[in-house]
Each structure stands twice: as structure tokens, then as C-alpha cells.
Amino acid sequence: MSDALLSVRGLRSGYGPVEVLRGIDLDIAPGEIVALLGSNGAGKTTFNQTVSALLPARAGSICFDGRDITRAHYREVVARGLIHVPEGRRIFPNLSVLENLVLGAFARGRAQRAVNLERVFDIFPRLRERTAQVAGTLSGGEQQMLAIGRGLMGEPRLLILDEPSLGLSPRLVEELFGLIARLHAQGLAILLVEQNVAQSLEIAQRACVMENGAIRFSGTGAELLASDRLRQAYLGV
Ligand code: ATP
């Protein structure tokens, strides 16, 4: 029995006739930040969607906190604390900031929702000022805060962040990495898919490189950077 928070073995999935994931093995320990790297089309988003039950696994297993969730419904996965903040923000643009946040806590009771809301407002004071604003009119950076805030409303134990810095100004990217460090310090495990490779490697305890639907490398950021082949082939640096 592994003591990993997330333990994925031989995971396969895809779209129709297209097989994307060809047998992924990946573990994340409690409280660990893992950077998932790989070129465009490697399968990172497909992996995130499969692990968070948005896409069915075709083979292999996904265990979270000692339970097999391979065939679990999305709601159960979220309720257990495996929460995915998807690429491209995917907030509900016609709903208010508050409504978006409350939806993130659908698996929690009313009292817990209020506690979580306060916590999210403490992290993102800007959202507190804008509770009634229609989410689609927020700036790009504010929408990203909202997407992460909505994820935090569900009380994650593992937060999957898919390209959270996309489209953010350099200052907001700094803020985002500061936030990730704070969440990690509070004990949250994070799977981070980021185009900011250098910054991700700095903050992550471990990096995995995905290529063509399989994990080609798993190790520390320093080990990854020490390999010319990996640096050039997967990171373009
Ligand atoms: P990027 O860094 O560009 O976001 P990625 O590593 O996240 O890439 P995925 O989005 O998982 O890669 O895509 C992996 C492969 O699956 C790609 O070849 C892509 O074209 C294909 N794919 C993704 N979504 C679908 C879909 N809905 N239907 C068919 N093929 C898809």
C-alpha cells in the first residue's frame, strides 16, 4: 500500500479512436508540489481531466487517499478533495463572483461554505470587493483568481492547476507563484502544469516530463536541468 495522496498506474485515456494517454504512472505525496511538463499536445490536459473524472479512464487505476476512484463520479472526486482548476479559467461568465464561488463548494454544507468563502476572500481581497460583479466582466487576472478561488471553495487536498499563469501580467504571475507557495505551506498538494518552466521547477519538489502520452522523466528540478537532452527536448532551454 502506497502512502501517496494520488497514485496513478498504467492510466490510459483518449478521445474516440484517438489514444492520448498510453499508460501513465504518477504519484503525488501529501503536501507535495509536482510540476507536470511536456510539449504542446503531450497529453497534460488529458491527464488532468482523466484524473479528475471529467474524462473516463480506459485502463489503469487512479487511487486518491487510499481509495480507488478510477470509476468514481466527478462529484465524488471533488467531495474527496481532488479539485481541478481547468485551463482557460472556465468560470461562469453570466453568474456573479459570489455565485461562481458558491458553486465551487457544491459538495459542502452551508456552514462550511461560509467558512470557505471567508478564507477565499482573505486570500483574494479583490474578490470580496466584487462579489456582485458579473464574472465575465472581470479582468483576465481577476478571472484567474476567481477560478482558483472557486477551486479552493471545495476544500482541496490536491489542487490541479492547469496553466494558471496563462495571459497574466508579470506582476500577477509573481503573485500567483507566491500564492502557490502559501497554499503549499498550508499543506496542500499541487499538480502544476505551467509554461513558466523555470519558476515551476523552483517551487516544485518534483517534476515529471510527459511526452506522447507517457511519463519520460520523473525527478527533482535540479536533476531535470542537469540533463542536456531533457532540457533541449522537452523544455526548449
Ligand atoms: P498543451 O500544452 O498544448 O495544452 P497538452 O499536453 O495539455 O498540450 P492535451 O490537450 O492533453 O495536451 O492534448 C493531447 C492530444 O489530445 C493532442 O493531440 C490533442 O489534439 C488531442 N485532443 C485533445 N482534446 C481532444 C478532443 N476533445 N478530441 C480529440 N482529440 C483531442
JSON list of N, CA, C and O and ligand atoms in Angstrom, two decimals, residues 15 20 39-46 87 163, ligand 1:
[
{"chain": "A", "resi": 15, "resn": "TYR", "atom": "N", "xyz": [-9.74, 10.21, -26.78]},
{"chain": "A", "resi": 15, "resn": "TYR", "atom": "CA", "xyz": [-10.98, 10.75, -27.34]},
{"chain": "A", "resi": 15, "resn": "TYR", "atom": "C", "xyz": [-11.37, 9.90, -28.54]},
{"chain": "A", "resi": 15, "resn": "TYR", "atom": "O", "xyz": [-10.61, 9.86, -29.52]},
{"chain": "A", "resi": 20, "resn": "VAL", "atom": "N", "xyz": [-4.64, 8.97, -26.22]},
{"chain": "A", "resi": 20, "resn": "VAL", "atom": "CA", "xyz": [-3.71, 10.04, -25.84]},
{"chain": "A", "resi": 20, "resn": "VAL", "atom": "C", "xyz": [-2.77, 9.57, -24.72]},
{"chain": "A", "resi": 20, "resn": "VAL", "atom": "O", "xyz": [-1.56, 9.61, -24.85]},
{"chain": "A", "resi": 39, "resn": "SER", "atom": "N", "xyz": [5.74, 19.08, -23.98]},
{"chain": "A", "resi": 39, "resn": "SER", "atom": "CA", "xyz": [5.44, 19.98, -25.08]},
{"chain": "A", "resi": 39, "resn": "SER", "atom": "C", "xyz": [3.94, 20.01, -25.39]},
{"chain": "A", "resi": 39, "resn": "SER", "atom": "O", "xyz": [3.18, 19.21, -24.85]},
{"chain": "A", "resi": 40, "resn": "ASN", "atom": "N", "xyz": [3.54, 20.89, -26.27]},
{"chain": "A", "resi": 40, "resn": "ASN", "atom": "CA", "xyz": [2.12, 21.01, -26.65]},
{"chain": "A", "resi": 40, "resn": "ASN", "atom": "C", "xyz": [1.64, 19.68, -27.21]},
{"chain": "A", "resi": 40, "resn": "ASN", "atom": "O", "xyz": [2.32, 19.06, -28.01]},
{"chain": "A", "resi": 41, "resn": "GLY", "atom": "N", "xyz": [0.47, 19.27, -26.73]},
{"chain": "A", "resi": 41, "resn": "GLY", "atom": "CA", "xyz": [-0.10, 18.03, -27.25]},
{"chain": "A", "resi": 41, "resn": "GLY", "atom": "C", "xyz": [0.43, 16.77, -26.59]},
{"chain": "A", "resi": 41, "resn": "GLY", "atom": "O", "xyz": [0.06, 15.66, -26.97]},
{"chain": "A", "resi": 42, "resn": "ALA", "atom": "N", "xyz": [1.29, 16.93, -25.58]},
{"chain": "A", "resi": 42, "resn": "ALA", "atom": "CA", "xyz": [1.87, 15.74, -24.91]},
{"chain": "A", "resi": 42, "resn": "ALA", "atom": "C", "xyz": [0.81, 14.93, -24.16]},
{"chain": "A", "resi": 42, "resn": "ALA", "atom": "O", "xyz": [0.95, 13.73, -23.98]},
{"chain": "A", "resi": 43, "resn": "GLY", "atom": "N", "xyz": [-0.24, 15.61, -23.70]},
{"chain": "A", "resi": 43, "resn": "GLY", "atom": "CA", "xyz": [-1.31, 14.91, -23.00]},
{"chain": "A", "resi": 43, "resn": "GLY", "atom": "C", "xyz": [-1.54, 15.39, -21.57]},
{"chain": "A", "resi": 43, "resn": "GLY", "atom": "O", "xyz": [-2.27, 14.75, -20.81]},
{"chain": "A", "resi": 44, "resn": "LYS", "atom": "N", "xyz": [-0.97, 16.54, -21.22]},
{"chain": "A", "resi": 44, "resn": "LYS", "atom": "CA", "xyz": [-1.07, 17.02, -19.84]},
{"chain": "A", "resi": 44, "resn": "LYS", "atom": "C", "xyz": [-2.51, 17.33, -19.45]},
{"chain": "A", "resi": 44, "resn": "LYS", "atom": "O", "xyz": [-2.99, 16.91, -18.40]},
{"chain": "A", "resi": 45, "resn": "THR", "atom": "N", "xyz": [-3.20, 18.06, -20.32]},
{"chain": "A", "resi": 45, "resn": "THR", "atom": "CA", "xyz": [-4.59, 18.41, -20.01]},
{"chain": "A", "resi": 45, "resn": "THR", "atom": "C", "xyz": [-5.47, 17.15, -19.98]},
{"chain": "A", "resi": 45, "resn": "THR", "atom": "O", "xyz": [-6.34, 17.00, -19.13]},
{"chain": "A", "resi": 46, "resn": "THR", "atom": "N", "xyz": [-5.19, 16.23, -20.89]},
{"chain": "A", "resi": 46, "resn": "THR", "atom": "CA", "xyz": [-5.95, 14.98, -20.92]},
{"chain": "A", "resi": 46, "resn": "THR", "atom": "C", "xyz": [-5.73, 14.21, -19.61]},
{"chain": "A", "resi": 46, "resn": "THR", "atom": "O", "xyz": [-6.67, 13.65, -19.05]},
{"chain": "A", "resi": 87, "resn": "GLU", "atom": "N", "xyz": [-7.69, 24.71, -17.44]},
{"chain": "A", "resi": 87, "resn": "GLU", "atom": "CA", "xyz": [-7.05, 25.68, -18.32]},
{"chain": "A", "resi": 87, "resn": "GLU", "atom": "C", "xyz": [-8.12, 26.63, -18.86]},
{"chain": "A", "resi": 87, "resn": "GLU", "atom": "O", "xyz": [-9.26, 26.23, -19.08]},
{"chain": "A", "resi": 163, "resn": "GLU", "atom": "N", "xyz": [-2.17, 25.42, -16.34]},
{"chain": "A", "resi": 163, "resn": "GLU", "atom": "CA", "xyz": [-1.74, 26.69, -16.95]},
{"chain": "A", "resi": 163, "resn": "GLU", "atom": "C", "xyz": [-2.32, 27.91, -16.23]},
{"chain": "A", "resi": 163, "resn": "GLU", "atom": "O", "xyz": [-2.93, 28.78, -16.87]},
{"chain": "B", "resi": 1, "resn": "ATP", "atom": "P1", "xyz": [-0.95, 21.88, -24.43]},
{"chain": "B", "resi": 1, "resn": "ATP", "atom": "O1", "xyz": [0.31, 22.18, -23.68]},
{"chain": "B", "resi": 1, "resn": "ATP", "atom": "O2", "xyz": [-0.88, 22.31, -25.87]},
{"chain": "B", "resi": 1, "resn": "ATP", "atom": "O3", "xyz": [-2.20, 22.30, -23.74]},
{"chain": "B", "resi": 1, "resn": "ATP", "atom": "P2", "xyz": [-1.35, 19.13, -23.55]},
{"chain": "B", "resi": 1, "resn": "ATP", "atom": "O4", "xyz": [-0.10, 18.45, -23.16]},
{"chain": "B", "resi": 1, "resn": "ATP", "atom": "O5", "xyz": [-2.23, 19.65, -22.49]},
{"chain": "B", "resi": 1, "resn": "ATP", "atom": "O6", "xyz": [-0.98, 20.27, -24.59]},
{"chain": "B", "resi": 1, "resn": "ATP", "atom": "P3", "xyz": [-3.68, 17.72, -24.49]},
{"chain": "B", "resi": 1, "resn": "ATP", "atom": "O7", "xyz": [-4.54, 18.93, -24.52]},
{"chain": "B", "resi": 1, "resn": "ATP", "atom": "O8", "xyz": [-3.90, 16.72, -23.43]},
{"chain": "B", "resi": 1, "resn": "ATP", "atom": "O9", "xyz": [-2.14, 18.12, -24.49]},
{"chain": "B", "resi": 1, "resn": "ATP", "atom": "O10", "xyz": [-3.80, 17.01, -25.90]},
{"chain": "B", "resi": 1, "resn": "ATP", "atom": "C1", "xyz": [-3.20, 15.75, -26.18]},
{"chain": "B", "resi": 1, "resn": "ATP", "atom": "C2", "xyz": [-3.66, 15.28, -27.55]},
{"chain": "B", "resi": 1, "resn": "ATP", "atom": "O11", "xyz": [-5.06, 15.00, -27.50]},
{"chain": "B", "resi": 1, "resn": "ATP", "atom": "C3", "xyz": [-3.47, 16.30, -28.65]},
{"chain": "B", "resi": 1, "resn": "ATP", "atom": "O12", "xyz": [-3.00, 15.62, -29.79]},
{"chain": "B", "resi": 1, "resn": "ATP", "atom": "C4", "xyz": [-4.85, 16.86, -28.89]},
{"chain": "B", "resi": 1, "resn": "ATP", "atom": "O13", "xyz": [-5.04, 17.24, -30.23]},
{"chain": "B", "resi": 1, "resn": "ATP", "atom": "C5", "xyz": [-5.73, 15.68, -28.55]},
{"chain": "B", "resi": 1, "resn": "ATP", "atom": "N1", "xyz": [-7.04, 16.12, -28.05]},
{"chain": "B", "resi": 1, "resn": "ATP", "atom": "C6", "xyz": [-7.27, 16.95, -27.01]},
{"chain": "B", "resi": 1, "resn": "ATP", "atom": "N2", "xyz": [-8.61, 17.14, -26.82]},
{"chain": "B", "resi": 1, "resn": "ATP", "atom": "C7", "xyz": [-9.22, 16.41, -27.79]},
{"chain": "B", "resi": 1, "resn": "ATP", "atom": "C8", "xyz": [-10.59, 16.18, -28.14]},
{"chain": "B", "resi": 1, "resn": "ATP", "atom": "N3", "xyz": [-11.59, 16.73, -27.44]},
{"chain": "B", "resi": 1, "resn": "ATP", "atom": "N4", "xyz": [-10.85, 15.36, -29.20]},
{"chain": "B", "resi": 1, "resn": "ATP", "atom": "C9", "xyz": [-9.84, 14.79, -29.90]},
{"chain": "B", "resi": 1, "resn": "ATP", "atom": "N5", "xyz": [-8.52, 14.96, -29.61]},
{"chain": "B", "resi": 1, "resn": "ATP", "atom": "C10", "xyz": [-8.21, 15.76, -28.58]}
]
